[in-house]
mmCIF file of C-alpha atoms in Angstrom:
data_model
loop_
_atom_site.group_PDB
_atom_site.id
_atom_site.type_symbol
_atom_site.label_atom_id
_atom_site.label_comp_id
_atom_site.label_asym_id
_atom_site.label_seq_id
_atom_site.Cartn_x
_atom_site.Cartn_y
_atom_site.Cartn_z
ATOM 1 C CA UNK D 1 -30.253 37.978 -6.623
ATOM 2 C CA UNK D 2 -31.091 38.977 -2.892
ATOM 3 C CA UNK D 3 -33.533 41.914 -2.365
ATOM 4 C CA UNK D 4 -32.518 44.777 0.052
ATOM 5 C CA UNK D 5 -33.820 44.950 3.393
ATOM 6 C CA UNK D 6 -37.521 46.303 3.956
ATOM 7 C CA UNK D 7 -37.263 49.282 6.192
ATOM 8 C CA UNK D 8 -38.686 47.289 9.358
ATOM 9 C CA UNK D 9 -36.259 44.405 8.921
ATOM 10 C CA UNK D 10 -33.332 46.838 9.650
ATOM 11 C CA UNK D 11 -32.109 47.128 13.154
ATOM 12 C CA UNK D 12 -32.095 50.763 13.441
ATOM 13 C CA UNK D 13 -34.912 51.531 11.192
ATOM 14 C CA UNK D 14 -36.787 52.541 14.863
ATOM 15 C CA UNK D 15 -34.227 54.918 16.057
ATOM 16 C CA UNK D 16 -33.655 56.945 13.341
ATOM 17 C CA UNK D 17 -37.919 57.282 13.122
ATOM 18 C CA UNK D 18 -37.737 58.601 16.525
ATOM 19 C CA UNK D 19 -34.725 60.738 16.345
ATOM 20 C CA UNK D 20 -34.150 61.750 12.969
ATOM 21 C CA UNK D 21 -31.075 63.961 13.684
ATOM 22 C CA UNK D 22 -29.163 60.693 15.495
ATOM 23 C CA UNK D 23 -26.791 59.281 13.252
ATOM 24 C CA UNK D 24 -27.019 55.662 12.399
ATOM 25 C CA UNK D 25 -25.337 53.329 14.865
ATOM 26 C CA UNK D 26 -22.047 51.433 13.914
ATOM 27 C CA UNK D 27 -22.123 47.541 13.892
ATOM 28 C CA UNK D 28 -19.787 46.538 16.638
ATOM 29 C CA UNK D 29 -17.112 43.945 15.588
ATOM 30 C CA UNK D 30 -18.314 40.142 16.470
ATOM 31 C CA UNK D 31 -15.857 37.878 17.990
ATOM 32 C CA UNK D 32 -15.363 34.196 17.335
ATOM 33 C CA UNK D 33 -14.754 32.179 19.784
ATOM 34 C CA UNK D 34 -12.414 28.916 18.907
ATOM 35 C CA UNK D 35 -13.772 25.889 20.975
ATOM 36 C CA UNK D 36 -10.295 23.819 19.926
ATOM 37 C CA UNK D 37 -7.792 26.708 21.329
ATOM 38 C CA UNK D 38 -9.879 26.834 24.712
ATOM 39 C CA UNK D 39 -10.372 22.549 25.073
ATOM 40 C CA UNK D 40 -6.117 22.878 24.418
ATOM 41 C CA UNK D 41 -6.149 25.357 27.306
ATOM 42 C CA UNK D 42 -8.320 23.902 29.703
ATOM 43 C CA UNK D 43 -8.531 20.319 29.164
ATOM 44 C CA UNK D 44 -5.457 18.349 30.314
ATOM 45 C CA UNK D 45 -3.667 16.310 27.676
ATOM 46 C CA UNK D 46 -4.346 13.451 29.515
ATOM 47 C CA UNK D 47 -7.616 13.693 29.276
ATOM 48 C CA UNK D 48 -8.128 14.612 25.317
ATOM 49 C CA UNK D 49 -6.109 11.518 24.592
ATOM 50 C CA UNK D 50 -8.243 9.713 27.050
ATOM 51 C CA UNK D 51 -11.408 11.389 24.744
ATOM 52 C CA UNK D 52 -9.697 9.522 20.975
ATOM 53 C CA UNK D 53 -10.564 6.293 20.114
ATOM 54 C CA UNK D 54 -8.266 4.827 17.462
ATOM 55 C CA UNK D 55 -9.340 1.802 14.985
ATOM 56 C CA UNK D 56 -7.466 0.104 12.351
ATOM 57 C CA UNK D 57 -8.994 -1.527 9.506
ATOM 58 C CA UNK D 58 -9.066 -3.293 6.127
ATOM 59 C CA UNK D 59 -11.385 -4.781 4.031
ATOM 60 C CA UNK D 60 -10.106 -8.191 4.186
ATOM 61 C CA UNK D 61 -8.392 -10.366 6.201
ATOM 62 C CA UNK D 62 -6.558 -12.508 3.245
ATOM 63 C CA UNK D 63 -4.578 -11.055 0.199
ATOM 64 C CA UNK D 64 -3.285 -12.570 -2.720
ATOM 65 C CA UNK D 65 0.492 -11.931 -3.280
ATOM 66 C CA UNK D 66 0.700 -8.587 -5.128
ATOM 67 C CA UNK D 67 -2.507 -7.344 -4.127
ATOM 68 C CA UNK D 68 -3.479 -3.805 -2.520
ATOM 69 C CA UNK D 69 -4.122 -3.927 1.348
ATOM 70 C CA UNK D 70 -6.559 -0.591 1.498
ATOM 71 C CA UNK D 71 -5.909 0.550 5.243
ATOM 72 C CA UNK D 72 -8.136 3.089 6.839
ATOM 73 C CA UNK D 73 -7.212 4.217 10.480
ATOM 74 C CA UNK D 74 -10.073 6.038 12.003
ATOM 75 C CA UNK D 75 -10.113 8.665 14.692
ATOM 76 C CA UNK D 76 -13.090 9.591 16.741
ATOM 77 C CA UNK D 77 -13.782 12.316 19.333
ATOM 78 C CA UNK D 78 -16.136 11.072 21.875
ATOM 79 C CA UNK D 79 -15.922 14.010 23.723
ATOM 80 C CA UNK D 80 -18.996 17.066 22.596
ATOM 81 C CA UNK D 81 -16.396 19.508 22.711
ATOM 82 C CA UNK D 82 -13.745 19.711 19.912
ATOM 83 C CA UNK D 83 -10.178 18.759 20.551
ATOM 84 C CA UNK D 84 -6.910 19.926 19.697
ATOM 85 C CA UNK D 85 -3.793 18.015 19.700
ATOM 86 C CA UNK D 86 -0.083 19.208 18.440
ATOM 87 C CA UNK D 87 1.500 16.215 16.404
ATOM 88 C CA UNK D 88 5.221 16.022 15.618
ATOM 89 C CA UNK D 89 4.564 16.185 11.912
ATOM 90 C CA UNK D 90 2.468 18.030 9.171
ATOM 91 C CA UNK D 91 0.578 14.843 9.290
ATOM 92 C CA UNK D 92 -1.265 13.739 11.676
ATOM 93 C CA UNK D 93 -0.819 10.060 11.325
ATOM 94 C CA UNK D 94 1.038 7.239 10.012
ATOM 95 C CA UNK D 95 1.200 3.437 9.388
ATOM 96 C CA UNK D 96 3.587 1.069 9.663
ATOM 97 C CA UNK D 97 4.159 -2.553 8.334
ATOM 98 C CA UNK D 98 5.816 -5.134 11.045
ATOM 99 C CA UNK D 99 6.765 -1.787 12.746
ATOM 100 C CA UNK D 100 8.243 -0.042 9.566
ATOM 101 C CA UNK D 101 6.953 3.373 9.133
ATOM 102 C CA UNK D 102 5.241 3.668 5.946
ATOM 103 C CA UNK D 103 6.422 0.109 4.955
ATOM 104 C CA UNK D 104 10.123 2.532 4.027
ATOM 105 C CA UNK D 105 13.143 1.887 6.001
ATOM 106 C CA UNK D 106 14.940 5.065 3.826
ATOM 107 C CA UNK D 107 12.038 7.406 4.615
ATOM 108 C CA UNK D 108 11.446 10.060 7.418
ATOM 109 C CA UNK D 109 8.946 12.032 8.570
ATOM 110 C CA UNK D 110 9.382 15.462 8.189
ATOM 111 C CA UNK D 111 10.641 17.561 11.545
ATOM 112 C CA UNK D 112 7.740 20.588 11.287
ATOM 113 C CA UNK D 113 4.625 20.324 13.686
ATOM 114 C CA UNK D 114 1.213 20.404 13.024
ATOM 115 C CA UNK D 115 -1.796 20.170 14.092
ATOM 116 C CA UNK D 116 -5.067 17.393 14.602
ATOM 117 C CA UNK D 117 -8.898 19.213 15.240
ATOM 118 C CA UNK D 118 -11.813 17.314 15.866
ATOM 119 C CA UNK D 119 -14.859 18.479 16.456
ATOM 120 C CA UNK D 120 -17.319 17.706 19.027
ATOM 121 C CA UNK D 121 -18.293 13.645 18.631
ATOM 122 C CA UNK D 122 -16.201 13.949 15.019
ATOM 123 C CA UNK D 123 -14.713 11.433 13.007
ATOM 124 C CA UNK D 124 -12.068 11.373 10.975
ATOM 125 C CA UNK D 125 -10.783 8.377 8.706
ATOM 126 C CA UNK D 126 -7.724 8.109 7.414
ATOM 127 C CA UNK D 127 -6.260 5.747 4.869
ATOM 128 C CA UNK D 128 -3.266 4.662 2.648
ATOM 129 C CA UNK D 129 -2.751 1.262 0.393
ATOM 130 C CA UNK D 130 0.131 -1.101 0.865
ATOM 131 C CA UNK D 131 1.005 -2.646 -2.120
ATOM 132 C CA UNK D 132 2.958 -5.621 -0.326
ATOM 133 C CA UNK D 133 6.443 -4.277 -0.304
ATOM 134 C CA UNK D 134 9.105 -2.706 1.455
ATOM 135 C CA UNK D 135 11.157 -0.775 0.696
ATOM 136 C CA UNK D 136 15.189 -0.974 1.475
ATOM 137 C CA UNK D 137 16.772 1.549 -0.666
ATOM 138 C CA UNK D 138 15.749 4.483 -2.269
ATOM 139 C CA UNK D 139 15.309 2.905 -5.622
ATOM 140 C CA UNK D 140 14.611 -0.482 -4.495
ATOM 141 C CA UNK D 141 11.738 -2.292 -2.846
ATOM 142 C CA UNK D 142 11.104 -5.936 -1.841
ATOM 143 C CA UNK D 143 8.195 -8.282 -2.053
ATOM 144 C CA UNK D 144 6.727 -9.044 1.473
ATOM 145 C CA UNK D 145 7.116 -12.223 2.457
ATOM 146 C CA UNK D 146 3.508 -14.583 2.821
ATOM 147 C CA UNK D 147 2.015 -15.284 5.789
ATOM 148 C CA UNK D 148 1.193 -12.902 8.694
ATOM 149 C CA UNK D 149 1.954 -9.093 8.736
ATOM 150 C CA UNK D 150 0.644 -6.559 11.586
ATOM 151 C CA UNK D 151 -0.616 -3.195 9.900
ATOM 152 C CA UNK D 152 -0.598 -0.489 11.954
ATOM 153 C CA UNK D 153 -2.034 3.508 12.308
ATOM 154 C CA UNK D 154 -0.832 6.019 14.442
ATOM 155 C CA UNK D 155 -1.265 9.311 15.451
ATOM 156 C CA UNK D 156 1.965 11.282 15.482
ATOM 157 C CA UNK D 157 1.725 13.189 18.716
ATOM 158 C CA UNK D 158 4.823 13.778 21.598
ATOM 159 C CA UNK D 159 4.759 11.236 23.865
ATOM 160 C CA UNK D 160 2.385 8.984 22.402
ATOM 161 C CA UNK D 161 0.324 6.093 24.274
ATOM 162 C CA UNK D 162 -0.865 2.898 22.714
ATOM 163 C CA UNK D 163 -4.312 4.150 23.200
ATOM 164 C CA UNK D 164 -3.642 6.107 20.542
ATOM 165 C CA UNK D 165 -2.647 3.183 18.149
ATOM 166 C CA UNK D 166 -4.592 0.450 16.968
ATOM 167 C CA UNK D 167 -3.632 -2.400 14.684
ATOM 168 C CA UNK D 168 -4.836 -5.466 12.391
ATOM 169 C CA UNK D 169 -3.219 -8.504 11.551
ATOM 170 C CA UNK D 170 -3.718 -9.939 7.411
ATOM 171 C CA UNK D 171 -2.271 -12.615 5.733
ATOM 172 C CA UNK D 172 -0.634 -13.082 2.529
ATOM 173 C CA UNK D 173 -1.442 -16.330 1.401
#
C-alpha cells in the first residue's frame, strides 16, 4: 500500500500557501519521445545496416543423422542509439538450409511488413531447430542427405546486403 503525499512533497503545496484563492495548477501533458522513429528519420539506411552485426551459430559442428541442429542467429546494434528497420515480413528473420528458406520448398513467407527495433548497443538472438529434413510437398519431407550443409539466418529487409546474413557450415556424419 503506498502512503499519500506529505504536504511538502507536492509540487504546488507552496503556491497555494502563498495564494490561497489561486486554484491548483493543471499537470501539463508529457511527451515521449521515440528514439527508433527519429534514428529511421535521420539516419540513412545505409548506415543502420552498416550499425547490425549478424552471427550464425550452433552448438556443434557434427550431428548424428536424425538429430536436432539448434540454430540461433544473433543480431546486435553497435550503434548507442536504437534502430529501426522495416522488414518484408511479420518476422524479422529467417533461415535457410543449402539456400531453402526454412528448409520448405512449399512454404512462403507471408506478404505483410513489419518491423525490427533495437535498442541502443542491444542484442537480439534468434533461433529455430532443423530436424534434418526438407521438405518437398506439403505432406511430405525428406531426410537430408550426410555430409556438409550451409545453415543460414537472415534478416528479411528490402534490398538486403550480405552484411546482413551470416552462415555456418555442419556436417551430418
Amino acid at each position: 500500500m503506498t502512503r499519500p503525499p506529505r504536504r511538502a512533497e507536492r509540487g504546488d503545496a507552496l503556491a497555494r500557501d502563498d495564494h490561497p484563492g489561486t486554484p491548483v495548477p493543471r499537470p501539463t501533458a508529457t511527451r515521449s519521445f521515440d528514439a527508433a522513429k527519429a534514428s529511421h528519420v535521420l539516419l540513412p539506411r545505409s548506415l543502420r545496416r552498416r550499425a547490425l552485426d549478424v552471427d550464425c551459430t550452433t552448438d556443434r559442428a557434427r550431428y548424428a543423422p536424425d538429430e536436432p541442429i539448434r540454430l540461433r542467429v544473433t543480431v546486435r546494434n553497435r550503434l548507442p542509439l536504437p534502430l529501426r528497420l522495416r522488414t518484408t515480413a511479420p518476422v524479422p528473420w529467417t533461415w535457410s538450409v543449402n539456400g531453402v528458406d526454412r528448409a520448405s520448398e512449399r512454404d512462403a513467407l507471408p506478404d505483410d511488413d513489419g518491423t525490427l527495433r533495437l535498442a541502443g548497443r542491444e542484442t537480439k538472438t534468434f533461433a529455430a531447430v532443423w530436424y534434418q529434413r526438407i521438405r518437398v510437398a506439403p505432406d511430405e519431407w525428406v531426410a537430408a542427405d550426410t555430409g556438409e550443409h550451409r545453415l543460414e539466418g537472415r534478416l528479411l529487409v528490402p534490398d538486403p546486403s550480405p552484411r546482413l546474413a551470416a552462415s555456418t557450415t555442419v556436417h551430418i556424419e
